[in-house]
mmCIF file of C-alpha atoms in Angstrom:
data_model
loop_
_atom_site.group_PDB
_atom_site.id
_atom_site.type_symbol
_atom_site.label_atom_id
_atom_site.label_comp_id
_atom_site.label_asym_id
_atom_site.label_seq_id
_atom_site.Cartn_x
_atom_site.Cartn_y
_atom_site.Cartn_z
ATOM 1 C CA UNK A 1 -0.060 -0.023 -0.013
ATOM 2 C CA UNK A 2 1.429 3.381 -0.916
ATOM 3 C CA UNK A 3 1.085 6.507 1.223
ATOM 4 C CA UNK A 4 -1.384 7.816 -1.320
ATOM 5 C CA UNK A 5 -3.554 4.767 -1.009
ATOM 6 C CA UNK A 6 -3.505 5.130 2.897
ATOM 7 C CA UNK A 7 -4.695 8.697 2.525
ATOM 8 C CA UNK A 8 -7.789 7.439 0.579
ATOM 9 C CA UNK A 9 -8.538 4.325 2.680
ATOM 10 C CA UNK A 10 -8.080 5.912 6.028
ATOM 11 C CA UNK A 11 -9.468 9.303 5.011
ATOM 12 C CA UNK A 12 -6.352 11.210 6.063
ATOM 13 C CA UNK A 13 -5.581 14.869 5.532
ATOM 14 C CA UNK A 14 -2.212 15.326 3.702
ATOM 15 C CA UNK A 15 -0.332 18.217 5.229
ATOM 16 C CA UNK A 16 2.879 17.618 3.318
ATOM 17 C CA UNK A 17 3.182 14.953 0.510
ATOM 18 C CA UNK A 18 6.625 15.110 -1.153
ATOM 19 C CA UNK A 19 6.504 11.167 -1.895
ATOM 20 C CA UNK A 20 2.896 9.862 -2.124
ATOM 21 C CA UNK A 21 4.019 6.831 -3.952
ATOM 22 C CA UNK A 22 6.240 5.567 -1.237
ATOM 23 C CA UNK A 23 5.265 1.962 -0.061
ATOM 24 C CA UNK A 24 4.221 1.469 3.553
ATOM 25 C CA UNK A 25 5.685 -1.710 5.149
ATOM 26 C CA UNK A 26 4.095 -1.887 8.673
ATOM 27 C CA UNK A 27 3.824 0.870 11.374
ATOM 28 C CA UNK A 28 4.785 1.898 14.614
ATOM 29 C CA UNK A 29 2.739 3.792 17.376
ATOM 30 C CA UNK A 30 4.440 5.990 20.073
ATOM 31 C CA UNK A 31 4.860 9.589 21.443
ATOM 32 C CA UNK A 32 8.204 9.222 23.229
ATOM 33 C CA UNK A 33 10.560 10.449 20.530
ATOM 34 C CA UNK A 34 13.728 8.734 21.959
ATOM 35 C CA UNK A 35 11.823 5.441 22.282
ATOM 36 C CA UNK A 36 10.261 5.652 18.704
ATOM 37 C CA UNK A 37 13.662 6.527 17.187
ATOM 38 C CA UNK A 38 15.133 3.277 18.057
ATOM 39 C CA UNK A 39 11.988 1.134 17.205
ATOM 40 C CA UNK A 40 10.531 2.700 14.088
ATOM 41 C CA UNK A 41 11.865 0.988 11.112
ATOM 42 C CA UNK A 42 12.456 2.282 7.545
ATOM 43 C CA UNK A 43 9.327 2.476 5.424
ATOM 44 C CA UNK A 44 6.991 2.037 8.382
ATOM 45 C CA UNK A 45 3.925 4.575 9.040
ATOM 46 C CA UNK A 46 4.496 6.257 12.440
ATOM 47 C CA UNK A 47 1.297 6.938 14.331
ATOM 48 C CA UNK A 48 1.529 9.700 16.980
ATOM 49 C CA UNK A 49 -0.140 12.610 18.857
ATOM 50 C CA UNK A 50 3.131 14.475 18.973
ATOM 51 C CA UNK A 51 3.000 17.544 16.871
ATOM 52 C CA UNK A 52 6.293 19.447 17.375
ATOM 53 C CA UNK A 53 8.990 20.129 14.836
ATOM 54 C CA UNK A 54 11.327 17.338 16.305
ATOM 55 C CA UNK A 55 8.889 14.823 15.008
ATOM 56 C CA UNK A 56 9.827 15.545 11.516
ATOM 57 C CA UNK A 57 13.529 15.190 12.460
ATOM 58 C CA UNK A 58 12.779 11.822 13.922
ATOM 59 C CA UNK A 59 10.739 10.536 11.032
ATOM 60 C CA UNK A 60 13.431 11.638 8.487
ATOM 61 C CA UNK A 61 16.303 10.183 10.421
ATOM 62 C CA UNK A 62 14.411 6.904 10.992
ATOM 63 C CA UNK A 63 13.379 7.013 7.396
ATOM 64 C CA UNK A 64 9.611 6.480 8.025
ATOM 65 C CA UNK A 65 7.409 6.183 5.122
ATOM 66 C CA UNK A 66 4.955 8.744 6.567
ATOM 67 C CA UNK A 67 3.749 10.316 9.815
ATOM 68 C CA UNK A 68 0.209 10.121 10.800
ATOM 69 C CA UNK A 69 -0.858 12.676 13.446
ATOM 70 C CA UNK A 70 -4.047 11.466 15.314
ATOM 71 C CA UNK A 71 -6.751 13.069 17.265
ATOM 72 C CA UNK A 72 -6.648 16.041 14.877
ATOM 73 C CA UNK A 73 -3.484 17.275 16.505
ATOM 74 C CA UNK A 74 -2.855 20.949 15.884
ATOM 75 C CA UNK A 75 0.275 21.512 13.670
ATOM 76 C CA UNK A 76 2.037 24.702 13.154
ATOM 77 C CA UNK A 77 3.056 25.923 9.750
ATOM 78 C CA UNK A 78 6.559 25.769 10.670
ATOM 79 C CA UNK A 79 6.191 21.932 11.165
ATOM 80 C CA UNK A 80 4.645 21.594 7.802
ATOM 81 C CA UNK A 81 7.272 23.581 6.130
ATOM 82 C CA UNK A 82 10.131 21.361 7.768
ATOM 83 C CA UNK A 83 8.270 18.287 6.661
ATOM 84 C CA UNK A 84 8.180 19.650 2.979
ATOM 85 C CA UNK A 85 11.825 20.625 3.367
ATOM 86 C CA UNK A 86 13.017 17.217 4.596
ATOM 87 C CA UNK A 87 10.697 15.278 2.316
ATOM 88 C CA UNK A 88 8.581 13.846 5.022
ATOM 89 C CA UNK A 89 5.030 12.735 4.196
ATOM 90 C CA UNK A 90 2.912 14.408 6.987
ATOM 91 C CA UNK A 91 -0.748 13.226 7.346
ATOM 92 C CA UNK A 92 -3.491 13.854 9.884
ATOM 93 C CA UNK A 93 -6.708 12.174 10.949
ATOM 94 C CA UNK A 94 -9.345 12.962 13.464
ATOM 95 C CA UNK A 95 -9.366 9.314 14.710
ATOM 96 C CA UNK A 96 -7.371 7.968 17.666
ATOM 97 C CA UNK A 97 -4.019 6.399 17.434
ATOM 98 C CA UNK A 98 -5.699 3.050 18.387
ATOM 99 C CA UNK A 99 -8.213 3.451 15.551
ATOM 100 C CA UNK A 100 -5.773 4.337 12.883
ATOM 101 C CA UNK A 101 -3.301 1.376 13.882
ATOM 102 C CA UNK A 102 -6.122 -1.201 13.888
ATOM 103 C CA UNK A 103 -7.021 -0.102 10.373
ATOM 104 C CA UNK A 104 -3.516 0.107 9.155
ATOM 105 C CA UNK A 105 -2.851 -3.361 10.641
ATOM 106 C CA UNK A 106 -5.526 -4.812 8.397
ATOM 107 C CA UNK A 107 -4.432 -2.964 5.454
ATOM 108 C CA UNK A 108 -0.797 -3.709 5.726
ATOM 109 C CA UNK A 109 -1.260 -7.356 6.461
ATOM 110 C CA UNK A 110 -3.881 -7.978 3.800
ATOM 111 C CA UNK B 161 47.295 7.449 2.376
ATOM 112 C CA UNK B 162 43.562 6.732 2.747
ATOM 113 C CA UNK B 163 41.072 9.448 2.208
ATOM 114 C CA UNK B 164 39.285 10.854 5.316
ATOM 115 C CA UNK B 165 36.317 12.999 4.875
ATOM 116 C CA UNK B 166 35.902 15.360 7.744
ATOM 117 C CA UNK B 167 32.837 17.373 8.584
ATOM 118 C CA UNK B 168 32.315 19.837 11.167
ATOM 119 C CA UNK B 169 29.151 21.358 12.556
ATOM 120 C CA UNK B 170 28.290 23.834 15.463
ATOM 121 C CA UNK B 171 25.173 22.836 17.312
ATOM 122 C CA UNK B 172 23.081 25.762 18.249
ATOM 123 C CA UNK B 173 22.052 25.510 21.921
ATOM 124 C CA UNK B 174 19.485 28.292 21.785
ATOM 125 C CA UNK B 175 17.205 26.585 19.456
ATOM 126 C CA UNK B 176 15.676 23.302 20.176
ATOM 127 C CA UNK B 177 13.744 23.361 16.882
ATOM 128 C CA UNK B 178 17.066 23.305 14.801
ATOM 129 C CA UNK B 179 18.435 20.147 16.622
ATOM 130 C CA UNK B 180 18.847 17.428 13.960
ATOM 131 C CA UNK B 181 20.269 19.888 11.375
ATOM 132 C CA UNK B 182 23.851 18.337 11.627
ATOM 133 C CA UNK B 183 22.585 14.811 11.645
ATOM 134 C CA UNK B 184 20.375 15.524 8.561
ATOM 135 C CA UNK B 185 23.480 16.809 6.685
ATOM 136 C CA UNK B 186 25.545 13.838 7.672
ATOM 137 C CA UNK B 187 22.717 11.542 6.481
ATOM 138 C CA UNK B 188 22.440 13.376 3.208
ATOM 139 C CA UNK B 189 26.227 12.989 2.844
ATOM 140 C CA UNK B 190 26.265 9.487 3.586
ATOM 141 C CA UNK B 191 23.340 8.771 1.229
ATOM 142 C CA UNK B 192 25.222 10.445 -1.550
ATOM 143 C CA UNK B 193 28.268 8.381 -0.898
ATOM 144 C CA UNK B 194 26.057 5.241 -1.205
ATOM 145 C CA UNK B 195 26.067 3.773 2.271
ATOM 146 C CA UNK B 196 23.915 0.997 3.344
ATOM 147 C CA UNK B 197 20.456 2.514 4.580
ATOM 148 C CA UNK B 198 20.634 0.597 7.878
ATOM 149 C CA UNK B 199 24.205 1.993 8.530
ATOM 150 C CA UNK B 200 23.049 5.503 7.689
ATOM 151 C CA UNK B 201 20.128 5.021 10.152
ATOM 152 C CA UNK B 202 22.403 4.124 12.961
ATOM 153 C CA UNK B 203 24.774 6.983 12.263
ATOM 154 C CA UNK B 204 21.927 9.442 12.014
ATOM 155 C CA UNK B 205 20.087 8.273 15.164
ATOM 156 C CA UNK B 206 23.326 8.215 17.296
ATOM 157 C CA UNK B 207 24.348 11.491 16.297
ATOM 158 C CA UNK B 208 20.891 13.128 16.584
ATOM 159 C CA UNK B 209 20.625 11.873 20.237
ATOM 160 C CA UNK B 210 23.892 13.384 20.793
ATOM 161 C CA UNK B 211 22.922 16.773 19.305
ATOM 162 C CA UNK B 212 19.668 16.626 21.425
ATOM 163 C CA UNK B 213 21.763 16.022 24.534
ATOM 164 C CA UNK B 214 23.984 19.039 23.806
ATOM 165 C CA UNK B 215 21.029 21.219 23.387
ATOM 166 C CA UNK B 216 19.112 20.243 26.374
ATOM 167 C CA UNK B 217 22.052 20.036 28.793
ATOM 168 C CA UNK B 218 25.089 22.021 27.484
ATOM 169 C CA UNK B 219 23.737 24.986 25.519
ATOM 170 C CA UNK B 220 25.078 23.620 22.262
ATOM 171 C CA UNK B 221 28.452 22.394 21.272
ATOM 172 C CA UNK B 222 30.602 21.147 18.287
ATOM 173 C CA UNK B 223 30.270 18.043 16.186
ATOM 174 C CA UNK B 224 33.022 16.531 14.220
ATOM 175 C CA UNK B 225 32.509 13.592 11.896
ATOM 176 C CA UNK B 226 35.311 11.721 10.199
ATOM 177 C CA UNK B 227 34.444 9.258 7.472
ATOM 178 C CA UNK B 228 37.264 6.632 7.028
ATOM 179 C CA UNK B 229 37.207 3.869 4.576
ATOM 180 C CA UNK B 230 36.174 1.401 7.405
ATOM 181 C CA UNK B 231 34.440 3.318 9.985
ATOM 182 C CA UNK B 232 32.600 6.575 10.866
ATOM 183 C CA UNK B 233 33.635 8.454 13.952
ATOM 184 C CA UNK B 234 31.552 11.068 15.648
ATOM 185 C CA UNK B 235 33.094 13.366 18.116
ATOM 186 C CA UNK B 236 30.742 15.564 20.091
ATOM 187 C CA UNK B 237 32.170 18.132 22.456
ATOM 188 C CA UNK B 238 30.457 20.778 24.592
ATOM 189 C CA UNK B 239 31.378 23.236 27.418
ATOM 190 C CA UNK B 240 28.301 22.337 29.379
ATOM 191 C CA UNK B 241 28.007 21.600 33.098
ATOM 192 C CA UNK B 242 29.555 17.938 32.690
ATOM 193 C CA UNK B 243 28.243 14.608 33.947
ATOM 194 C CA UNK B 244 29.123 13.779 37.563
ATOM 195 C CA UNK B 245 28.211 10.206 37.468
ATOM 196 C CA UNK B 246 28.641 8.852 33.849
ATOM 197 C CA UNK B 247 27.476 5.119 34.864
ATOM 198 C CA UNK B 248 24.233 6.470 36.213
ATOM 199 C CA UNK B 249 23.739 8.709 33.170
ATOM 200 C CA UNK B 250 24.199 5.808 31.040
ATOM 201 C CA UNK B 251 21.334 3.860 32.668
ATOM 202 C CA UNK B 252 18.254 3.711 30.732
ATOM 203 C CA UNK B 253 15.534 5.891 32.101
ATOM 204 C CA UNK B 254 17.803 8.096 34.137
ATOM 205 C CA UNK B 255 17.269 11.625 33.148
ATOM 206 C CA UNK B 256 17.912 15.269 34.538
ATOM 207 C CA UNK B 257 16.111 16.867 31.572
ATOM 208 C CA UNK B 258 13.625 19.491 32.588
ATOM 209 C CA UNK B 259 9.774 19.242 32.239
ATOM 210 C CA UNK B 260 9.788 21.470 29.081
ATOM 211 C CA UNK B 261 11.907 19.150 27.290
ATOM 212 C CA UNK B 262 9.855 16.050 28.474
ATOM 213 C CA UNK B 263 6.730 17.625 27.064
ATOM 214 C CA UNK B 264 8.472 17.623 23.495
ATOM 215 C CA UNK B 265 8.872 13.904 23.839
ATOM 216 C CA UNK B 266 12.510 13.856 25.012
ATOM 217 C CA UNK B 267 14.147 13.472 28.386
ATOM 218 C CA UNK B 268 13.160 9.763 28.792
ATOM 219 C CA UNK B 269 16.724 8.893 29.607
ATOM 220 C CA UNK B 270 17.087 6.990 26.546
ATOM 221 C CA UNK B 271 19.688 9.306 24.870
ATOM 222 C CA UNK B 272 23.003 7.888 26.029
ATOM 223 C CA UNK B 273 21.771 4.272 25.992
ATOM 224 C CA UNK B 274 20.399 4.785 22.332
ATOM 225 C CA UNK B 275 23.834 6.164 21.416
ATOM 226 C CA UNK B 276 25.710 3.264 22.758
ATOM 227 C CA UNK B 277 23.027 0.823 21.202
ATOM 228 C CA UNK B 278 23.688 2.274 17.746
ATOM 229 C CA UNK B 279 27.541 2.549 17.862
ATOM 230 C CA UNK B 280 30.339 -0.089 17.887
ATOM 231 C CA UNK B 281 32.277 1.917 20.328
ATOM 232 C CA UNK B 282 31.305 4.718 22.616
ATOM 233 C CA UNK B 283 33.402 6.570 25.094
ATOM 234 C CA UNK B 284 32.232 9.518 27.342
ATOM 235 C CA UNK B 285 34.656 11.800 29.069
ATOM 236 C CA UNK B 286 33.405 14.479 31.101
ATOM 237 C CA UNK B 287 34.730 16.998 33.749
ATOM 238 C CA UNK B 288 32.121 18.633 35.897
ATOM 239 C CA UNK B 289 32.094 22.406 35.277
ATOM 240 C CA UNK B 290 34.159 22.147 32.030
ATOM 241 C CA UNK B 291 32.244 19.981 29.695
ATOM 242 C CA UNK B 292 31.833 16.607 27.956
ATOM 243 C CA UNK B 293 33.311 14.696 25.066
ATOM 244 C CA UNK B 294 31.584 11.784 23.546
ATOM 245 C CA UNK B 295 33.202 9.605 20.875
ATOM 246 C CA UNK B 296 31.280 7.191 18.995
ATOM 247 C CA UNK B 297 32.596 4.819 16.267
ATOM 248 C CA UNK B 298 30.337 3.021 13.932
ATOM 249 C CA UNK B 299 32.230 0.372 11.592
ATOM 250 C CA UNK B 300 31.104 0.338 8.086
#
């Protein structure tokens, strides 16, 4: 499933989409950045409520396929700009992390 | 003589949002040089944790990266308060980071353990009141 497919299927809002054709292989959910950094693998979707600019650095350095911000987390323009600069796909949903992960699990294991 | 590529960065201690700038540059460089993605990941994360530490605790510092044919060496040095008990600081979960930093998702006491986990060799030298030097080597 590509990031673009995920946007359609999970009804996500694309805040930054530099690489919509990127393939999602699994996912990781967490809000503690240092923890996430060592567990989030390349090409995974990262589901989080964290909305600060350091999220973009972590996603980029961990080489995540995309970040999915849940619970309609508010995002400052600077964060979106940084995501575009770093080539990070940044998406948003009004659903909870649990709900997104449950659907993502079904879609990526299908 | 083998070629060594040296990179130098100043890590700004004032601006938490710019932490990761040096790691991003190193990542880009290693990618251009064609290194394995998993190796790039280890180097980037180890260095980013180090950068974050210097921003949180030391008001910034200097980062020197040497890319040798067989290894990548990262030297981080700061003139911060130093670490009184390095063994304690190395313990996962131990942190002296302030609440503001924890609210950003850092300060969980994972920084130094993560750096050790991602490097093949790590050495921390610190003098209280003078500063800290961290050396990390990742074999390529």
